Coordinates of C-alpha atoms and ligand atoms in Angstrom, one line a residue:
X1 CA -90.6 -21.4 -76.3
X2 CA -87.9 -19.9 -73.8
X3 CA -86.0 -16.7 -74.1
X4 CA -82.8 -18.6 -72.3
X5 CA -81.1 -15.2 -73.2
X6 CA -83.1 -13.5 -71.2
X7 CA -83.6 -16.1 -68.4
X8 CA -79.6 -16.7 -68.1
X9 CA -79.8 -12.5 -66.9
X10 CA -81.7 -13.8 -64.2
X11 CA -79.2 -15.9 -62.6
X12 CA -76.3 -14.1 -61.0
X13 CA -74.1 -17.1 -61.1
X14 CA -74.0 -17.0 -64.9
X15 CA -73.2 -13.6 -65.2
X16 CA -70.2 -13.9 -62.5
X17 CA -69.1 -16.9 -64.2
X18 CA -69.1 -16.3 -67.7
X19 CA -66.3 -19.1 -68.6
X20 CA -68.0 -21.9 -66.6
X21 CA -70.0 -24.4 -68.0
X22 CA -72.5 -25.6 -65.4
X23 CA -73.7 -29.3 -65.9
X24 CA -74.1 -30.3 -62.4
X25 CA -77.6 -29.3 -61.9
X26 CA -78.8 -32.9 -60.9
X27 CA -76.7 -31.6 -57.7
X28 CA -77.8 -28.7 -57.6
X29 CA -79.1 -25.5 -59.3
X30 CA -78.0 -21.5 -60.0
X31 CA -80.7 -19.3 -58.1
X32 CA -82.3 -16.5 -59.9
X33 CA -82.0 -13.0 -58.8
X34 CA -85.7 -12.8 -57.0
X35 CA -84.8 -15.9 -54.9
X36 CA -82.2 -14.5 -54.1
X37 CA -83.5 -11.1 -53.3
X38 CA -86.3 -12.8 -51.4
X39 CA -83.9 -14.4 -48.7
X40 CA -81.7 -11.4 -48.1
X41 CA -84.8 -8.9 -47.6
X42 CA -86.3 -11.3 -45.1
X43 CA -83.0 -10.8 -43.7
X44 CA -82.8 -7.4 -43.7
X45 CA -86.3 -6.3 -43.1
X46 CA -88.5 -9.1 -42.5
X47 CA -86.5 -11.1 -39.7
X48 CA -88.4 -13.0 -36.4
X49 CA -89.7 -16.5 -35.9
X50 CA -92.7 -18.2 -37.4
X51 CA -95.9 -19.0 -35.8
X52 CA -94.8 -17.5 -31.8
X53 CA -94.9 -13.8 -32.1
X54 CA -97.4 -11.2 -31.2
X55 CA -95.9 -8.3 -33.9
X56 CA -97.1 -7.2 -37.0
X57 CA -93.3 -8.4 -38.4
X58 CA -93.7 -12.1 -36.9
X59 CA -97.7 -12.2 -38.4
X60 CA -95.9 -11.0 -41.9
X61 CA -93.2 -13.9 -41.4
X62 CA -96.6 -16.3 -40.8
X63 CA -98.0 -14.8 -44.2
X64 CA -95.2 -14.9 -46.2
X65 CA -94.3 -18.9 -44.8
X66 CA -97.7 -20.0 -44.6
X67 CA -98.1 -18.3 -48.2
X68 CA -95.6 -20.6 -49.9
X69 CA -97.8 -23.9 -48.7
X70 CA -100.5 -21.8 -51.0
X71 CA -97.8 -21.4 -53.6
X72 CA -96.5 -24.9 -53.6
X73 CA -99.9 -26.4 -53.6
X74 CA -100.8 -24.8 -56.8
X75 CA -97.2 -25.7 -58.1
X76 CA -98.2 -29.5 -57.3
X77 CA -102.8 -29.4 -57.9
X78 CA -103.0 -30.3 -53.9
X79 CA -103.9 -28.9 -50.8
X80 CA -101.9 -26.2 -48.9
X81 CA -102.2 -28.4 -45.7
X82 CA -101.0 -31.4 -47.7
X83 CA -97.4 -29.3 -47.6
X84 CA -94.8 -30.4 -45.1
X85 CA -91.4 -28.4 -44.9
X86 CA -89.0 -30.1 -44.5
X87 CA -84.6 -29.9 -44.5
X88 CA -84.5 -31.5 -47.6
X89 CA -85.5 -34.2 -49.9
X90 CA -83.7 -36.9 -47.6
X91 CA -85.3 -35.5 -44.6
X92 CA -89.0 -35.9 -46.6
X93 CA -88.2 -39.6 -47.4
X94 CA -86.5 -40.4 -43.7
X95 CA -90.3 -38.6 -42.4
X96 CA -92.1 -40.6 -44.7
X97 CA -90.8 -44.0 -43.8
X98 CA -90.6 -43.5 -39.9
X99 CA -94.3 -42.4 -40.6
X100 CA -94.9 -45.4 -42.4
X101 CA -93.3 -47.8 -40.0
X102 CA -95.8 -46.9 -37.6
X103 CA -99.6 -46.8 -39.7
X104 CA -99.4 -49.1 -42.9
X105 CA -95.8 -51.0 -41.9
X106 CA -96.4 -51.4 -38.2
X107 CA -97.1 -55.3 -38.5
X108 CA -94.6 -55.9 -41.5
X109 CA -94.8 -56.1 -44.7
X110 CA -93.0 -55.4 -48.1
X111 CA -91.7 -52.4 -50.0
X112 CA -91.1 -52.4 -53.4
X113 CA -88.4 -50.3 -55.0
X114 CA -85.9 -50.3 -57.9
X115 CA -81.7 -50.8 -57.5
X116 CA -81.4 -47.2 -59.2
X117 CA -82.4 -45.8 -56.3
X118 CA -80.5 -42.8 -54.7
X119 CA -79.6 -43.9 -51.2
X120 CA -82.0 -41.8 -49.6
X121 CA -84.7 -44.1 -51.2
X122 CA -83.1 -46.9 -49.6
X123 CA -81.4 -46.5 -46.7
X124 CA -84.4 -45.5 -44.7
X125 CA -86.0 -48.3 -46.2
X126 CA -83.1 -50.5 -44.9
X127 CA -82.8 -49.7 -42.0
X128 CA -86.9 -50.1 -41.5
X129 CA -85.9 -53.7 -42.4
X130 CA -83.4 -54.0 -40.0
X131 CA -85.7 -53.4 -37.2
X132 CA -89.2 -55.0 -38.3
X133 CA -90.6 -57.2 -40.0
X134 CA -90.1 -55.3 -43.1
X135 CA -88.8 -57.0 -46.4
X136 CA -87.4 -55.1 -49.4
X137 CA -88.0 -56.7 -53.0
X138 CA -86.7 -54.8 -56.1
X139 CA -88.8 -54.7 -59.6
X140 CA -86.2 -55.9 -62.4
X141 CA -85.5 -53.1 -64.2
X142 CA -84.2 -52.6 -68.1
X143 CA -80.3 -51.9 -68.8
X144 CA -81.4 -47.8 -67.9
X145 CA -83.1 -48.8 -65.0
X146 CA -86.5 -48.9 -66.3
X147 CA -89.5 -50.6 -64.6
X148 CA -92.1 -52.1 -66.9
X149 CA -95.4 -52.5 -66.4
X150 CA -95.4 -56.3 -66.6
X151 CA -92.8 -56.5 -64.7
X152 CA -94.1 -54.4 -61.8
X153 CA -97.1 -56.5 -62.1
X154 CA -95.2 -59.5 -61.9
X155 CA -93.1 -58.4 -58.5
X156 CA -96.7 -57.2 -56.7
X157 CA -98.4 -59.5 -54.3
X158 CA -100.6 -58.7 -51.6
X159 CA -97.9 -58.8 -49.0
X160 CA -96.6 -55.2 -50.6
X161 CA -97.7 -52.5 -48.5
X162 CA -95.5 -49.5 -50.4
X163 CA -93.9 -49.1 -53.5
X164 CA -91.0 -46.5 -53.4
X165 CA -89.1 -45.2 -56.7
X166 CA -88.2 -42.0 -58.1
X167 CA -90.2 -41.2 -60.6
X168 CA -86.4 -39.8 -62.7
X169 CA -83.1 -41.3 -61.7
X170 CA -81.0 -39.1 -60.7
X171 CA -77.9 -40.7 -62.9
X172 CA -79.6 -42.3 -65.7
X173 CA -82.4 -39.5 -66.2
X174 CA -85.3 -42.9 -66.9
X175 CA -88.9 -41.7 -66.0
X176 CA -90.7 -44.5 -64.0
X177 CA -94.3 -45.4 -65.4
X178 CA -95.2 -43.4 -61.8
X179 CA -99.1 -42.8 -62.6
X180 CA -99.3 -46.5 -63.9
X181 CA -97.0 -47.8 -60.8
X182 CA -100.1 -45.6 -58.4
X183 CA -103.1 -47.1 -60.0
X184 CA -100.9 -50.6 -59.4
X185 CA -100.2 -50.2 -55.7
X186 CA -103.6 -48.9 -54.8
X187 CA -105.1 -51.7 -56.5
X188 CA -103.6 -54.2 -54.0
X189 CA -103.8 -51.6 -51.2
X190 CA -100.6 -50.4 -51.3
X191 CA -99.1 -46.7 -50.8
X192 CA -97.0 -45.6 -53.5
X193 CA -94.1 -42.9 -52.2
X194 CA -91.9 -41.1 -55.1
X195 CA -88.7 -39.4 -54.8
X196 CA -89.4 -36.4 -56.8
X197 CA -85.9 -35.1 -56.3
X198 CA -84.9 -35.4 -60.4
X199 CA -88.6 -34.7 -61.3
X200 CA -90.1 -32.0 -60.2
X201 CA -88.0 -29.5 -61.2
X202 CA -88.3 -30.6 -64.6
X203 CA -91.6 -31.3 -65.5
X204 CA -95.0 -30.5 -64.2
X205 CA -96.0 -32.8 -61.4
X206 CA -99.7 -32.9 -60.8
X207 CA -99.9 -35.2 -57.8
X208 CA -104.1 -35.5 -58.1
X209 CA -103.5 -36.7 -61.7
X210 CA -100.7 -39.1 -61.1
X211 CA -102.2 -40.1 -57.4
X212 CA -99.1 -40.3 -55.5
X213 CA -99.9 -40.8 -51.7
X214 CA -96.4 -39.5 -50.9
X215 CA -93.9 -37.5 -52.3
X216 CA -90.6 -36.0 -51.7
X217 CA -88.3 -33.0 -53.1
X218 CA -85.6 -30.4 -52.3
X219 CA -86.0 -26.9 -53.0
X220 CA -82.2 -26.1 -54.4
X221 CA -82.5 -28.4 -57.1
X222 CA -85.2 -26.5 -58.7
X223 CA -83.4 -22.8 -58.3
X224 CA -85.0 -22.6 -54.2
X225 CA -82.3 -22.4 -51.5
X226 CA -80.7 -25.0 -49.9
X227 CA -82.1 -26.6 -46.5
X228 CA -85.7 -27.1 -47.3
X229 CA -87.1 -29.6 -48.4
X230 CA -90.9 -30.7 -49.2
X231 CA -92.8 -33.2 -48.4
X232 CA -96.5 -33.8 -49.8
X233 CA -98.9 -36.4 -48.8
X234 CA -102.3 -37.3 -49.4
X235 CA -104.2 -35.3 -46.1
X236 CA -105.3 -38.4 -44.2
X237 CA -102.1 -40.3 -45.1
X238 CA -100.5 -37.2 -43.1
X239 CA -102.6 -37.0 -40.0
X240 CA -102.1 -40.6 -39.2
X241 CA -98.3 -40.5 -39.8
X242 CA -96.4 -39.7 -36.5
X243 CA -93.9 -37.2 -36.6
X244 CA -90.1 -37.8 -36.1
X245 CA -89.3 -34.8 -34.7
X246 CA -91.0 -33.8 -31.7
X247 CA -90.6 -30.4 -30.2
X248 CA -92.0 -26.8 -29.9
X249 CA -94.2 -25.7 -32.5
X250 CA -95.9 -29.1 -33.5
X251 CA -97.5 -29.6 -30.3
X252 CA -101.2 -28.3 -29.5
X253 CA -100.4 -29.2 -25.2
X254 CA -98.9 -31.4 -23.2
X255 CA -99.0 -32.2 -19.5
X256 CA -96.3 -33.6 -16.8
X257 CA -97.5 -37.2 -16.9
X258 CA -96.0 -37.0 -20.5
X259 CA -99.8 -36.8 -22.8
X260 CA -98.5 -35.3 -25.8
X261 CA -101.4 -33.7 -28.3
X262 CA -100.1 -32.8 -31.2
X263 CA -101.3 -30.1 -33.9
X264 CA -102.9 -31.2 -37.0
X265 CA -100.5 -32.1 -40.6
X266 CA -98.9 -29.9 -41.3
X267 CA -97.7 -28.5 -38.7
X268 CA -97.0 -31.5 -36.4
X269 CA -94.2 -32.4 -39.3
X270 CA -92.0 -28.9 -38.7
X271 CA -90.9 -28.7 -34.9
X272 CA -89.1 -25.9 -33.7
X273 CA -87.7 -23.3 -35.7
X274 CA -88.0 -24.0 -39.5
X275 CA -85.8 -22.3 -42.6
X276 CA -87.8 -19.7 -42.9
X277 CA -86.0 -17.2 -45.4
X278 CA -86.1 -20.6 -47.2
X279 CA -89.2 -21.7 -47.7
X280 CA -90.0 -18.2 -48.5
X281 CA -87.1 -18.5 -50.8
X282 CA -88.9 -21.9 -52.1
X283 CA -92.2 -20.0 -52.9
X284 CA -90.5 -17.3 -55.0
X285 CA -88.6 -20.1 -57.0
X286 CA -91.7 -21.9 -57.4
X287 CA -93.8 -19.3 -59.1
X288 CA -90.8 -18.7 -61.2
X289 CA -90.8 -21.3 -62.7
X290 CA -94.4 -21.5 -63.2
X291 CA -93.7 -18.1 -64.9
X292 CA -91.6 -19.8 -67.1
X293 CA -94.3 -23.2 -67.4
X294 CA -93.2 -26.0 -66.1
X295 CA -94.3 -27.9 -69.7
X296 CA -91.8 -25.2 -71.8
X297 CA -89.1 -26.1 -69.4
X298 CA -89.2 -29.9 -70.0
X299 CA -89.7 -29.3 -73.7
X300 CA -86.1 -27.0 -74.1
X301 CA -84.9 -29.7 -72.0
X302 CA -85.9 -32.3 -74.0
X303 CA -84.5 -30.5 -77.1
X304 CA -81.4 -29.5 -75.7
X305 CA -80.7 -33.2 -74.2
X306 CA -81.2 -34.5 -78.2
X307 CA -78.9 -32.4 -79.5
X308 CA -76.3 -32.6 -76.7
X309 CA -76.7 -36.4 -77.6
X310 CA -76.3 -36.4 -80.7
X311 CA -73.1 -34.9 -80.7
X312 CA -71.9 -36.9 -78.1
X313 CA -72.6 -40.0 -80.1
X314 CA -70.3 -38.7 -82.6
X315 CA -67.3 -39.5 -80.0
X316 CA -65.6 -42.3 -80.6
X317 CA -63.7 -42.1 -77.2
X318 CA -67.0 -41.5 -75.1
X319 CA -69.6 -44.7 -74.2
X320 CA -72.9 -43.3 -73.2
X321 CA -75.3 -45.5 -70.8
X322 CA -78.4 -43.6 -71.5
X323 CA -78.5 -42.2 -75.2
X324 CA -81.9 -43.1 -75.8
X325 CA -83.3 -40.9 -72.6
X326 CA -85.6 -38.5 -73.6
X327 CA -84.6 -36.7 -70.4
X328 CA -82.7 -36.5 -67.7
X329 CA -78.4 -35.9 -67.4
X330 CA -76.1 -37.8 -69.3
X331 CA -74.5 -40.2 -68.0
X332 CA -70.9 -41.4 -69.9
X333 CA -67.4 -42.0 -69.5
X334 CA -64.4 -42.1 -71.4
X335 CA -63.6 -45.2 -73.0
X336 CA -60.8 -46.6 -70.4
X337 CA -60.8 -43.8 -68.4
X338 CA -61.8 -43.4 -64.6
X339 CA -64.5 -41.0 -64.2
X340 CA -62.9 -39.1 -61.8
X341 CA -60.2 -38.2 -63.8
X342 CA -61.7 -37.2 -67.1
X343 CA -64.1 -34.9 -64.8
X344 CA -60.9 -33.7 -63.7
X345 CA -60.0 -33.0 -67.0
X346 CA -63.1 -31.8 -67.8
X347 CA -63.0 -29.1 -64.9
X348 CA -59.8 -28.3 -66.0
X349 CA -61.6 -27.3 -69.6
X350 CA -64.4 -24.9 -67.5
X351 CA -66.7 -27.5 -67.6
X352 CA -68.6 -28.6 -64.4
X353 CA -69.9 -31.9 -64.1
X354 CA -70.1 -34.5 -61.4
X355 CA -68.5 -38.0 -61.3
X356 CA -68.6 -41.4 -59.2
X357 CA -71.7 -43.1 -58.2
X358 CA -74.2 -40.6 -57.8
X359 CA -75.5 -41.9 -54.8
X360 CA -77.1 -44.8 -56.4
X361 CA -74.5 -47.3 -55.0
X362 CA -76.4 -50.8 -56.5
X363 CA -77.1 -49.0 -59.6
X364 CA -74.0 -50.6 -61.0
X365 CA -76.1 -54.0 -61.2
X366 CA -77.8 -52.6 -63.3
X367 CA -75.6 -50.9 -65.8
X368 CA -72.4 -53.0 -65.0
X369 CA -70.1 -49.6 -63.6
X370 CA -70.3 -47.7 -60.7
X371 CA -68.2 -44.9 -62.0
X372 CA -69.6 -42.5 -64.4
X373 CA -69.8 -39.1 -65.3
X374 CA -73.0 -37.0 -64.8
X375 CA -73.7 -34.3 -67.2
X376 CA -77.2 -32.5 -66.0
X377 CA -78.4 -29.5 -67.8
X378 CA -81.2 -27.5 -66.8
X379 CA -83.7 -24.8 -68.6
X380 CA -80.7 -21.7 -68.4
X381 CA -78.3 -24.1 -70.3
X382 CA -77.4 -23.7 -73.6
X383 CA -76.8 -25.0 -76.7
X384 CA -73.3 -23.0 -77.2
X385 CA -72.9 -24.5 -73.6
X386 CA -73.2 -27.9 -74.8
X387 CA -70.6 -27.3 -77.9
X388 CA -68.2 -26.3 -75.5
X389 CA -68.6 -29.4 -73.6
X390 CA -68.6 -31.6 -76.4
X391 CA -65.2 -30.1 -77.3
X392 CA -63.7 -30.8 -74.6
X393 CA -65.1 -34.4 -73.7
X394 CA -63.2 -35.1 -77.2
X395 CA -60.2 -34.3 -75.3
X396 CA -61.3 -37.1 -72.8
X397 CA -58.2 -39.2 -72.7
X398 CA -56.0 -41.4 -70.3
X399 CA -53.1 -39.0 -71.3
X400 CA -54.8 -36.0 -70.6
X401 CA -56.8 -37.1 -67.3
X402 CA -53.3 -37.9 -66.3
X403 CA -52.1 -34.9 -67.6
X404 CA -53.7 -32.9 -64.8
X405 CA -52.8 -34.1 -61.9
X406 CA -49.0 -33.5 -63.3
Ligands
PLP1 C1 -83.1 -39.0 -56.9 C2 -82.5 -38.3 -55.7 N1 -83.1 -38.6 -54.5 C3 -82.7 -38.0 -53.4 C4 -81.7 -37.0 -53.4 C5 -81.3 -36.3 -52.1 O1 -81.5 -35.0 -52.2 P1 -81.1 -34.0 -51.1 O2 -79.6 -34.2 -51.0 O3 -81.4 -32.7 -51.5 O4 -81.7 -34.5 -49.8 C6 -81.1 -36.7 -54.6 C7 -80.0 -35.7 -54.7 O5 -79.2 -35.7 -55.6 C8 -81.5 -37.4 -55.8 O6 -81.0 -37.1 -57.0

């Protein structure tokens, strides 16, 4: 079990923030002291470039940048070279599909995804389809977005090439069938890519057991720092993907006549100068949390969903869309009242939560509003924490949202 006490004294932004109730952590997350301490000493001590210099501090900035590939690969059971840095989750998935579009997509094809999708599983997708012979087909989901296995079964054919969902929506919290979707794709062939934005830093992903091919995530949503991102493929699925950025440090030569050769994965993915206080950053997050185990975190999350649940079914002025979640943020409104403003009011009650459509602009297909309010707790969250935003979501009311802009 967790000692959240003594977790929450890892987190500076809890203890300079002791009236704020943060449920926004599907944006983003609190960073704990070492990541932070990590950063500002590579700052102060450890600064030069990666991979370029001929000094004992530039070979310590390889160690400690190369080191996190080590780190994240035991984080995820894969390879260090099957780590890609990357911006951010957005930049992983916008990497993965211009790879794509040149190896298994190059002659058309389909991709199968979900309408819960955030738009960064989509619109790269999109676009892809604008400009090729590239059709996208959604699985029918369930009213929480869920794909079922007969379902999936029923939308493959052998003109699929990729299947691309998140394995946790980032609104409803539903956990894709993503092992089960892998075994599906690669049966017909098929790559299967998953957004790991909402998953990762909530459960342990083993990407040998589930077989992913392709995977994306951000590092500040699971207490990194912002502007990395990772990517993780399957080695060979990497060295035939091109890059999209070309540039210094992903080359191996070039000549004037323009013949480019480029370095092996994963270096040909990270041209010119990377985040490098981040990814070191990154590393130090990861191995908290695998301090903490990955499985303890998902089960206090897990308990402290039910229990925020179950009091928020008590409220008669509150409609929930995902009660039944085992995981994953709440998602609710006020009966009658626009999300906006009962965050508003919420905010005005210390309690930080995110509203609107997440994102996931076609996910109101599927649960009939595009408006709703996000409540996403993480592992430093508490019970007490979740009273207190019971309280004042009982205080959800037209009056009072309007009350706050007056
Ligand atoms: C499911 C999902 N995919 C993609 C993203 C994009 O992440 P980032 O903004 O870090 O690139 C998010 C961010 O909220 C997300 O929740």
């Amino acid at each position: 079990m967790l000692d959240v006490e003594k977790i929450r004294a890892d987190f500076p932004m809890i203890r300079n923030h002791p009236e704020l109730v943060y449920f926004d952590n599907g944006a983003t997350t609190f960073k704990p002291q070492a990541v932070i301490d990590a950063v500002v000493h590579f700052y102060e001590y450890g600064t030069s470039n990666v991979h370029r210099g001929d000094y004992a501090l530039s070979a310590e900035a390889d160690k400690l940048y190369d080191g996190t590939r080590d780190i994240i690969g035991e984080f995820l059971n894969c390879r260090p070279d099957e780590v890609v840095f990357t911006a951010n989750d957005t930049a992983s998935l916008n990497q993965i599909v211009y790879g794509l579009s040149r190896t298994v997509l190059k002659d058309g094809g389909t991709v199968l995804t979900t309408e819960a999708e955030h738009a960064s599983n989509l619109l790269p997708w999109y676009r892809l389809a604008e400009e090729r012979n590239v059709k996208i087909e959604y699985i029918p989901t369930d009213a929480v977005g869920l794909i079922s296995m007969d379902d999936a079964r029923k939308a493959m054919h052998d003109g699929v090439k990729v299947i691309s969902v998140a394995h946790v929506s980032n609104v409803l919290g539903t956990v894709q069938p993503v092992k089960e979707l892998a075994a599906l794709a690669h049966e017909y062939g098929a790559l299967i890519v998953v957004d790991g934005a909402q998953s990762v830093p909530h459960r342990k992903t083993d990407v040998k057991d589930l077989d992913v091919d392709l995977l994306a995530f951000s590092s500040h949503k699971m207490c990194g720092p912002d502007g990395v991102g990772v990517l993780y493929g399957k080695h060979e699925l990497l060295e035939q993907m091109d890059p999209l950025l070309l540039g210094g440090g992903m080359n191996a030569r070039f000549n004037a006549c323009g013949e480019v050769t480029l370095k092996h994965a994963p270096e040909k993915f990270e041209a010119g100068t990377p985040n490098i206080e981040g990814v070191i950053g990154l590393g130090v997050a990861a191995k908290y949390l695998m301090s903490i185990g990955m499985d303890n975190i998902e089960e206090y999350e897990r308990s402290l969903r039910a229990y925020f649940v179950s009091k928020a079914k008590e409220l008669e002025n509150i409609e929930i869309y995902n009660p039944d979640n085992e995981t994953g943020p709440l998602a609710f409104n006020g009966k009658g009242v626009f999300a906006q403003d009962a965050a508003g009011y919420l905010a005005s009650q210390g309690i930080a939560v995110r509203s609107g459509n997440h994102c996931a602009k076609i996910l109101h297909e599927i649960i009939g509003t595009d408006q709703t309010i996000r409540a996403s707790l993480y592992f430093y969250n508490t019970k007490e924490e979740a009273d207190r935003c019971i309280e004042a979501m009982k205080g959800i009311s037209i009056e009072n949202a309007i009350g706050i802009f007056f």
